[in-house]
Amino acid sequence: MGAAIDIVSLIADMRGLANDYEDNRTRVQTAKGLYTKALAKLLLAPSRALALAERDCSKKKRVKFKKRRILHAAIAVPIDPNEIFGPAGAGAERWIAEDPTGLGYEVKFENLGEGSLVIPPGRVPATVPAVFVDVTLPIDPDLDLDSFEFVDMGWDDQTVDLPDGTQSWSQRLGPLEEYDALFVDLTADLDRDTRTARWTFTAIDPETGNPPIDERGFLDPEDGSGNGQGFARYRVDATTGTPNGTELTAKATIVFDDQEPLETNEWSNSIDTDTPSVTLRPLPATTRGRDITVRWDGVDAGAGVAATDVYVSGDGGPLSLWRDDHPGSSATYRGQVGRTYGFAAAVEAAVGHASEVPTAAATSTRVVEATSSVGPPGLIAVGENGRVYRGNGATLHGGLG
């Protein structure tokens, strides 16, 4: 009965962990994966699953995998399901503005383990921590090297913030008791000649001053808690004057210890430098009835128009905002008979560029009674003011006779 209670508690803990990270896509995936894997292990080996869950949730004690690093070909080595993320942008081409406040990128790497969410076909989870991780990334030629800066880097629950504007940096951490009392040397360097950014993470044995050659390391195989994951973040601006539609790409290469290089996905964005424009369709000189349908055409040669502000004026007066961030290309205004209304608009592109705010109406119309100008003899119509109209075969006249 006690085991059943522990199982229920474990499931509740895992669900809670997933909910806690609901707003962070990567953390949500990790948490949900941990819950799913723990639940599966419960069905196969409850005692092992409970032990694993206790370690994952409390992280009071790190469990080292006691296998030699290089004995024979059958030993699993550190390997990595890795990726790079950049600006989300707008649309399928991830359109971005030419002059945003820095384009942020993140390279993620992972020492593949039993708790990894994805195990690529043909790969075997690692059984030893990684001693050395090397991340290199060519900088797209349409990005401005002067604006480049390393932001932060880290692994597991370790994060090191770098000073603003950093293009070359190094630091030794430790000794870190939670990583077998090893030092961890970190470097980040931008080679401007080759336009290449590079990050390194290296475990150092305090006794020898060299990387350990036994089972110790700084990046454990992933167990589902994020302990085997690392990252490197940077920020850079697009070069001023980059033509509209230019594609910016980013792709990193990651090396674990002495293994073969592993490439990330390629992240791409397209530059939108176009200033959007809008044209209102002409209104008739008079509009019969109080409903005025206003239509417009917004154009942006990039991400496209996201929203329109529509302005209205009455009888030649100043413009005032009528529709704010309207998503469509038409709207109906309810006017008053006998008044003249003018309309103007401004549009905003999906990347934030906007056309100028109008100062005068672009088209106008006068509202008249909602009656037909022609009708057969005897045709009766009722205007919006309640007056009855009778046709004489040419024009409808007001009156009750």
Short mmCIF file of C-alpha atoms in Angstrom, two decimals:
data_model
loop_
_atom_site.label_atom_id
_atom_site.label_comp_id
_atom_site.label_asym_id
_atom_site.label_seq_id
_atom_site.Cartn_x
_atom_site.Cartn_y
_atom_site.Cartn_z
CA MET A 1 0.00 0.00 0.00
CA GLY A 2 2.94 2.29 0.80
CA ALA A 3 4.39 1.79 -2.69
CA ALA A 4 1.08 2.80 -4.24
CA ILE A 5 1.08 6.03 -2.25
CA ASP A 6 4.63 6.80 -3.40
CA ILE A 7 3.64 6.20 -7.02
CA VAL A 8 0.69 8.58 -6.76
CA SER A 9 2.90 11.21 -5.14
CA LEU A 10 5.50 10.83 -7.87
CA ILE A 11 2.90 11.32 -10.60
CA ALA A 12 1.58 14.42 -8.83
CA ASP A 13 5.13 15.80 -8.53
CA MET A 14 5.79 15.28 -12.19
CA ARG A 15 2.54 16.95 -13.19
CA GLY A 16 3.34 19.86 -10.94
CA LEU A 17 6.79 20.19 -12.47
CA ALA A 18 5.27 20.34 -15.96
CA ASN A 19 2.76 23.00 -14.89
CA ASP A 20 5.46 25.14 -13.24
CA TYR A 21 7.23 25.53 -16.56
CA GLU A 22 4.09 26.07 -18.65
CA ASP A 23 5.31 29.41 -20.04
CA ASN A 24 8.70 28.12 -21.17
CA ARG A 25 8.55 25.83 -24.20
CA THR A 26 11.84 24.09 -23.64
CA ARG A 27 11.27 23.57 -19.93
CA VAL A 28 7.75 22.34 -20.57
CA GLN A 29 9.05 19.72 -22.97
CA THR A 30 11.70 18.66 -20.46
CA ALA A 31 9.24 18.45 -17.58
CA LYS A 32 6.60 16.58 -19.54
CA GLY A 33 9.25 14.23 -20.85
CA LEU A 34 10.44 13.57 -17.31
CA TYR A 35 6.88 12.84 -16.20
CA THR A 36 6.27 10.48 -19.11
CA LYS A 37 9.54 8.63 -18.69
CA ALA A 38 9.14 8.32 -14.93
CA LEU A 39 5.64 6.96 -15.38
CA ALA A 40 6.89 4.40 -17.90
CA LYS A 41 9.65 3.33 -15.54
CA LEU A 42 7.09 2.91 -12.77
CA LEU A 43 5.39 0.25 -14.83
CA LEU A 44 8.69 -1.56 -15.43
CA ALA A 45 10.68 -1.01 -12.27
CA PRO A 46 8.93 0.98 -9.52
CA SER A 47 11.78 0.98 -7.05
CA ARG A 48 14.27 2.29 -9.65
CA ALA A 49 11.82 4.93 -10.87
CA LEU A 50 11.15 6.21 -7.37
CA ALA A 51 14.85 6.53 -6.69
CA LEU A 52 15.40 8.37 -9.95
CA ALA A 53 12.48 10.73 -9.30
CA GLU A 54 13.72 11.55 -5.82
CA ARG A 55 17.11 12.49 -7.24
CA ASP A 56 15.61 14.52 -10.10
CA CYS A 57 13.22 16.51 -7.93
CA SER A 58 15.45 17.24 -4.94
CA LYS A 59 18.85 17.34 -6.69
CA LYS A 60 20.38 17.05 -3.23
CA LYS A 61 22.87 14.50 -4.44
CA ARG A 62 24.40 14.00 -7.85
CA VAL A 63 24.78 10.41 -9.02
CA LYS A 64 27.92 9.69 -11.02
CA PHE A 65 28.06 6.95 -13.64
CA LYS A 66 30.98 4.75 -12.65
CA LYS A 67 32.40 3.62 -15.97
CA ARG A 68 35.84 4.23 -17.41
CA ARG A 69 36.02 6.77 -20.21
CA ILE A 70 38.16 4.82 -22.73
CA LEU A 71 38.34 1.07 -22.34
CA HIS A 72 36.99 -0.44 -25.54
CA ALA A 73 34.73 0.43 -28.44
CA ALA A 74 31.56 -0.72 -26.66
CA ILE A 75 31.69 2.07 -24.08
CA ALA A 76 29.17 4.85 -24.83
CA VAL A 77 30.69 8.30 -25.28
CA PRO A 78 29.24 11.80 -24.86
CA ILE A 79 26.98 12.66 -27.81
CA ASP A 80 24.47 15.39 -28.42
CA PRO A 81 21.00 16.20 -29.73
CA ASN A 82 21.64 19.91 -30.21
CA GLU A 83 20.01 22.94 -31.78
CA ILE A 84 20.08 26.69 -32.26
CA PHE A 85 17.27 29.21 -31.80
CA GLY A 86 17.12 32.80 -33.03
CA PRO A 87 14.55 35.58 -33.29
CA ALA A 88 11.02 34.20 -33.67
CA GLY A 89 10.20 36.75 -36.36
CA ALA A 90 6.93 36.96 -38.26
CA GLY A 91 5.50 34.37 -40.62
CA ALA A 92 7.12 31.27 -42.10
CA GLU A 93 10.20 33.24 -43.16
CA ARG A 94 10.63 34.69 -39.66
CA TRP A 95 10.71 38.28 -40.89
CA ILE A 96 12.53 40.74 -38.61
CA ALA A 97 13.17 44.49 -38.71
CA GLU A 98 16.50 45.84 -39.91
CA ASP A 99 17.24 47.68 -36.69
CA PRO A 100 15.90 45.70 -33.73
CA THR A 101 17.60 46.05 -30.34
CA GLY A 102 19.94 43.17 -30.97
CA LEU A 103 19.06 39.79 -32.44
CA GLY A 104 19.27 37.15 -29.72
CA TYR A 105 20.48 33.60 -30.41
CA GLU A 106 20.91 30.53 -28.21
CA VAL A 107 22.92 27.39 -28.95
CA LYS A 108 21.78 24.40 -26.92
CA PHE A 109 23.70 21.18 -26.46
CA GLU A 110 23.11 18.00 -24.51
CA ASN A 111 25.11 15.00 -23.40
CA LEU A 112 22.67 12.35 -24.57
CA GLY A 113 21.45 10.15 -21.72
CA GLU A 114 18.67 7.83 -20.68
CA GLY A 115 16.51 10.83 -19.78
CA SER A 116 16.90 12.67 -23.09
CA LEU A 117 13.59 13.57 -24.74
CA VAL A 118 14.94 12.61 -28.16
CA ILE A 119 17.47 9.89 -28.89
CA PRO A 120 18.49 10.15 -32.57
CA PRO A 121 18.40 6.91 -34.58
CA GLY A 122 21.63 4.96 -34.38
CA ARG A 123 22.92 6.76 -31.30
CA VAL A 124 23.52 5.25 -27.90
CA PRO A 125 23.00 7.23 -24.67
CA ALA A 126 26.24 8.23 -22.97
CA THR A 127 27.31 6.62 -19.72
CA VAL A 128 30.02 9.10 -18.69
CA PRO A 129 30.13 12.87 -18.16
CA ALA A 130 31.67 15.07 -20.83
CA VAL A 131 35.02 16.67 -20.01
CA PHE A 132 35.23 19.12 -22.92
CA VAL A 133 32.63 20.85 -25.09
CA ASP A 134 33.60 23.12 -27.99
CA VAL A 135 30.96 25.24 -29.76
CA THR A 136 31.82 27.16 -32.94
CA LEU A 137 29.53 29.32 -35.05
CA PRO A 138 30.23 31.33 -38.24
CA ILE A 139 28.70 34.82 -38.18
CA ASP A 140 26.51 35.64 -41.18
CA PRO A 141 28.14 38.27 -43.46
CA ASP A 142 25.09 40.53 -43.15
CA LEU A 143 25.46 40.79 -39.38
CA ASP A 144 27.46 43.60 -37.79
CA LEU A 145 30.55 42.34 -35.94
CA ASP A 146 30.89 45.62 -34.02
CA SER A 147 27.52 44.95 -32.38
CA PHE A 148 28.27 41.31 -31.52
CA GLU A 149 28.36 40.42 -27.83
CA PHE A 150 28.43 37.24 -25.79
CA VAL A 151 25.54 37.27 -23.32
CA ASP A 152 25.91 34.25 -21.06
CA MET A 153 26.80 30.56 -21.04
CA GLY A 154 26.28 27.62 -18.74
CA TRP A 155 25.20 24.05 -18.13
CA ASP A 156 22.96 22.13 -15.71
CA ASP A 157 21.92 24.79 -13.16
CA GLN A 158 25.08 26.86 -13.68
CA THR A 159 24.76 30.21 -15.52
CA VAL A 160 27.55 32.74 -15.98
CA ASP A 161 26.61 36.24 -17.18
CA LEU A 162 29.21 38.01 -19.28
CA PRO A 163 29.81 41.78 -19.16
CA ASP A 164 27.96 43.88 -21.75
CA GLY A 165 29.80 44.15 -25.06
CA THR A 166 32.06 41.15 -24.39
CA GLN A 167 33.83 39.73 -27.47
CA SER A 168 36.65 37.88 -25.69
CA TRP A 169 36.46 36.38 -22.20
CA SER A 170 37.65 33.51 -19.99
CA GLN A 171 37.06 32.40 -16.42
CA ARG A 172 37.79 29.43 -14.16
CA LEU A 173 35.00 28.22 -11.90
CA GLY A 174 35.50 26.11 -8.82
CA PRO A 175 36.51 23.82 -7.52
CA LEU A 176 32.87 22.78 -7.79
CA GLU A 177 31.91 20.18 -5.21
CA GLU A 178 28.82 19.07 -7.13
CA TYR A 179 31.06 18.18 -10.07
CA ASP A 180 33.58 15.99 -8.25
CA ALA A 181 35.45 19.10 -7.00
CA LEU A 182 36.67 19.84 -10.53
CA PHE A 183 37.48 23.23 -11.95
CA VAL A 184 35.56 24.20 -15.07
CA ASP A 185 37.29 26.58 -17.47
CA LEU A 186 35.02 28.68 -19.67
CA THR A 187 36.03 30.75 -22.69
CA ALA A 188 34.15 32.83 -25.23
CA ASP A 189 35.95 34.46 -28.13
CA LEU A 190 35.03 36.20 -31.39
CA ASP A 191 37.58 35.82 -34.19
CA ARG A 192 36.86 38.88 -36.30
CA ASP A 193 39.18 37.76 -39.12
CA THR A 194 37.27 34.53 -39.72
CA ARG A 195 33.91 35.89 -38.43
CA THR A 196 33.66 32.93 -36.04
CA ALA A 197 32.34 32.81 -32.47
CA ARG A 198 33.66 30.08 -30.19
CA TRP A 199 32.77 28.87 -26.71
CA THR A 200 34.64 26.18 -24.73
CA PHE A 201 33.79 24.32 -21.51
CA THR A 202 36.66 22.29 -20.02
CA ALA A 203 36.77 20.24 -16.80
CA ILE A 204 40.13 20.47 -14.99
CA ASP A 205 41.50 18.16 -12.30
CA PRO A 206 42.86 20.41 -9.49
CA GLU A 207 45.56 17.86 -8.67
CA THR A 208 47.04 17.64 -12.17
CA GLY A 209 45.97 20.90 -13.77
CA ASN A 210 44.77 18.89 -16.77
CA PRO A 211 41.44 17.45 -17.88
CA PRO A 212 40.59 14.28 -15.89
CA ILE A 213 41.22 10.98 -17.65
CA ASP A 214 38.94 8.87 -15.46
CA GLU A 215 35.13 8.82 -15.26
CA ARG A 216 34.84 12.40 -13.97
CA GLY A 217 33.54 15.35 -15.98
CA PHE A 218 31.32 18.41 -15.73
CA LEU A 219 28.35 17.48 -17.97
CA ASP A 220 26.52 14.33 -16.92
CA PRO A 221 24.48 12.21 -19.32
CA GLU A 222 20.98 13.72 -19.39
CA ASP A 223 18.67 12.05 -16.83
CA GLY A 224 15.54 14.09 -17.59
CA SER A 225 16.22 16.91 -15.10
CA GLY A 226 18.32 19.07 -17.43
CA ASN A 227 21.58 18.06 -15.78
CA GLY A 228 23.08 17.06 -19.14
CA GLN A 229 22.14 20.25 -20.98
CA GLY A 230 24.23 23.33 -21.70
CA PHE A 231 23.86 26.56 -23.62
CA ALA A 232 25.64 29.58 -25.06
CA ARG A 233 23.83 32.83 -25.90
CA TYR A 234 24.87 35.83 -27.96
CA ARG A 235 23.38 38.97 -29.48
CA VAL A 236 24.16 40.81 -32.72
CA ASP A 237 22.58 43.42 -35.00
CA ALA A 238 21.93 43.28 -38.72
CA THR A 239 24.24 45.47 -40.79
CA THR A 240 22.76 48.89 -41.51
CA GLY A 241 21.47 49.15 -45.07
CA THR A 242 20.88 45.42 -45.52
CA PRO A 243 18.50 45.06 -48.52
CA ASN A 244 14.90 44.08 -47.98
CA GLY A 245 14.43 40.30 -48.14
CA THR A 246 18.03 39.43 -47.16
CA GLU A 247 18.22 36.08 -45.36
CA LEU A 248 20.29 35.78 -42.18
CA THR A 249 21.41 32.28 -41.16
CA ALA A 250 23.01 30.72 -38.09
CA LYS A 251 24.32 27.18 -37.66
CA ALA A 252 26.67 25.90 -34.97
CA THR A 253 29.06 22.95 -34.70
CA ILE A 254 29.50 21.19 -31.37
CA VAL A 255 32.28 18.78 -30.33
CA PHE A 256 32.19 16.62 -27.20
CA ASP A 257 35.63 15.48 -25.99
CA ASP A 258 37.37 13.81 -28.93
CA GLN A 259 34.20 12.82 -30.77
CA GLU A 260 33.08 13.71 -34.28
CA PRO A 261 31.61 17.22 -34.74
CA LEU A 262 27.83 17.50 -34.43
CA GLU A 263 25.94 20.19 -36.35
CA THR A 264 22.86 22.02 -35.18
CA ASN A 265 19.89 22.89 -37.32
CA GLU A 266 20.16 26.06 -39.42
CA TRP A 267 18.18 29.01 -38.11
CA SER A 268 17.14 31.65 -40.64
CA ASN A 269 15.42 35.03 -40.61
CA SER A 270 14.54 37.45 -43.40
CA ILE A 271 15.10 41.20 -43.12
CA ASP A 272 12.12 43.51 -43.68
CA THR A 273 13.22 47.10 -44.37
CA ASP A 274 10.10 48.12 -46.27
CA THR A 275 7.89 50.94 -45.02
CA PRO A 276 4.29 49.81 -45.36
CA SER A 277 1.70 51.92 -47.15
CA VAL A 278 -2.08 52.09 -47.28
CA THR A 279 -4.57 53.35 -49.85
CA LEU A 280 -8.21 54.00 -49.03
CA ARG A 281 -10.69 53.08 -51.72
CA PRO A 282 -12.69 56.15 -52.84
CA LEU A 283 -16.10 56.62 -51.28
CA PRO A 284 -19.09 57.87 -53.32
CA ALA A 285 -19.99 61.54 -52.99
CA THR A 286 -23.11 60.52 -51.08
CA THR A 287 -23.97 57.44 -49.08
CA ARG A 288 -27.65 56.52 -48.74
CA GLY A 289 -28.29 55.30 -45.24
CA ARG A 290 -26.20 55.74 -42.14
CA ASP A 291 -23.82 52.79 -42.66
CA ILE A 292 -20.58 53.79 -44.44
CA THR A 293 -18.41 50.86 -45.51
CA VAL A 294 -14.77 51.96 -45.59
CA ARG A 295 -12.26 49.78 -47.46
CA TRP A 296 -8.50 50.04 -47.80
CA ASP A 297 -5.49 48.20 -49.21
CA GLY A 298 -2.37 47.87 -47.06
CA VAL A 299 0.95 46.80 -48.59
CA ASP A 300 4.27 45.70 -47.05
CA ALA A 301 6.89 44.00 -49.22
CA GLY A 302 8.09 41.73 -46.47
CA ALA A 303 6.32 40.45 -43.39
CA GLY A 304 3.04 41.95 -44.55
CA VAL A 305 0.57 44.29 -42.86
CA ALA A 306 -0.50 43.23 -39.40
CA ALA A 307 -2.94 45.95 -38.36
CA THR A 308 -4.55 49.22 -39.45
CA ASP A 309 -5.47 52.37 -37.55
CA VAL A 310 -8.48 54.08 -39.16
CA TYR A 311 -9.30 57.74 -38.53
CA VAL A 312 -12.52 59.67 -39.07
CA SER A 313 -13.45 63.35 -39.24
CA GLY A 314 -16.87 64.99 -39.24
CA ASP A 315 -17.80 67.90 -41.51
CA GLY A 316 -14.19 68.80 -42.26
CA GLY A 317 -13.06 68.75 -38.62
CA PRO A 318 -9.86 67.17 -37.26
CA LEU A 319 -9.21 63.45 -37.57
CA SER A 320 -9.73 61.23 -34.56
CA LEU A 321 -8.89 57.54 -34.11
CA TRP A 322 -11.85 55.31 -34.90
CA ARG A 323 -10.37 51.81 -35.25
CA ASP A 324 -7.16 50.93 -33.38
CA ASP A 325 -5.05 47.99 -34.64
CA HIS A 326 -7.88 46.74 -36.83
CA PRO A 327 -6.92 43.33 -38.28
CA GLY A 328 -9.00 43.41 -41.48
CA SER A 329 -9.22 45.56 -44.62
CA SER A 330 -12.69 47.06 -44.14
CA ALA A 331 -14.96 48.43 -41.44
CA THR A 332 -18.42 50.01 -41.27
CA TYR A 333 -18.95 53.43 -39.73
CA ARG A 334 -22.39 54.52 -38.45
CA GLY A 335 -22.95 58.15 -39.45
CA GLN A 336 -25.71 60.71 -39.17
CA VAL A 337 -27.92 61.89 -42.04
CA GLY A 338 -26.86 65.26 -43.37
CA ARG A 339 -23.26 65.08 -42.17
CA THR A 340 -20.08 64.60 -44.21
CA TYR A 341 -17.45 62.14 -42.99
CA GLY A 342 -13.81 61.85 -44.05
CA PHE A 343 -11.56 58.85 -43.48
CA ALA A 344 -7.82 58.15 -43.41
CA ALA A 345 -5.61 55.26 -42.28
CA ALA A 346 -2.15 54.18 -41.21
CA VAL A 347 -0.83 50.61 -41.26
CA GLU A 348 1.74 48.68 -39.25
CA ALA A 349 3.80 45.80 -40.63
CA ALA A 350 4.19 42.56 -38.69
CA VAL A 351 7.79 43.54 -37.80
CA GLY A 352 6.72 46.90 -36.35
CA HIS A 353 7.36 49.32 -39.23
CA ALA A 354 4.48 51.76 -39.66
CA SER A 355 3.28 54.27 -42.22
CA GLU A 356 2.95 57.92 -41.24
CA VAL A 357 -0.01 59.02 -39.16
CA PRO A 358 -2.39 60.87 -41.51
CA THR A 359 -3.17 64.56 -41.07
CA ALA A 360 -6.04 64.84 -43.56
CA ALA A 361 -8.86 62.67 -44.83
CA ALA A 362 -8.08 60.59 -47.92
CA THR A 363 -11.71 60.10 -48.96
CA SER A 364 -15.09 61.41 -47.79
CA THR A 365 -18.84 60.99 -48.27
CA ARG A 366 -22.06 62.74 -47.24
CA VAL A 367 -24.79 60.70 -45.58
CA VAL A 368 -28.30 61.13 -47.08
CA GLU A 369 -31.65 59.43 -46.54
CA ALA A 370 -31.75 55.73 -47.34
CA THR A 371 -34.19 56.05 -50.30
CA SER A 372 -34.02 54.97 -53.88
CA SER A 373 -33.71 57.68 -56.55
CA VAL A 374 -35.93 55.82 -59.02
CA GLY A 375 -39.11 53.80 -58.54
CA PRO A 376 -42.23 52.66 -60.38
CA PRO A 377 -45.57 54.45 -59.86
CA GLY A 378 -47.15 53.67 -56.54
CA LEU A 379 -43.88 52.42 -54.91
CA ILE A 380 -43.92 53.18 -51.23
CA ALA A 381 -40.73 53.58 -49.17
CA VAL A 382 -40.03 54.59 -45.57
CA GLY A 383 -37.01 56.71 -44.72
CA GLU A 384 -34.92 56.35 -41.55
CA ASN A 385 -36.70 59.38 -40.09
CA GLY A 386 -40.03 57.56 -40.39
CA ARG A 387 -41.33 59.65 -43.28
CA VAL A 388 -43.29 57.84 -45.99
CA TYR A 389 -42.25 58.23 -49.64
CA ARG A 390 -44.32 57.53 -52.77
CA GLY A 391 -42.91 57.03 -56.26
CA ASN A 392 -44.18 58.83 -59.36
CA GLY A 393 -42.26 56.74 -61.88
CA ALA A 394 -39.12 58.91 -61.79
CA THR A 395 -38.29 60.05 -58.28
CA LEU A 396 -39.54 59.19 -54.83
CA HIS A 397 -41.00 62.24 -53.13
CA GLY A 398 -41.45 62.77 -49.44
CA GLY A 399 -44.89 63.25 -47.99
CA LEU A 400 -47.92 61.45 -46.72
CA GLY A 401 -50.34 62.21 -49.64
#
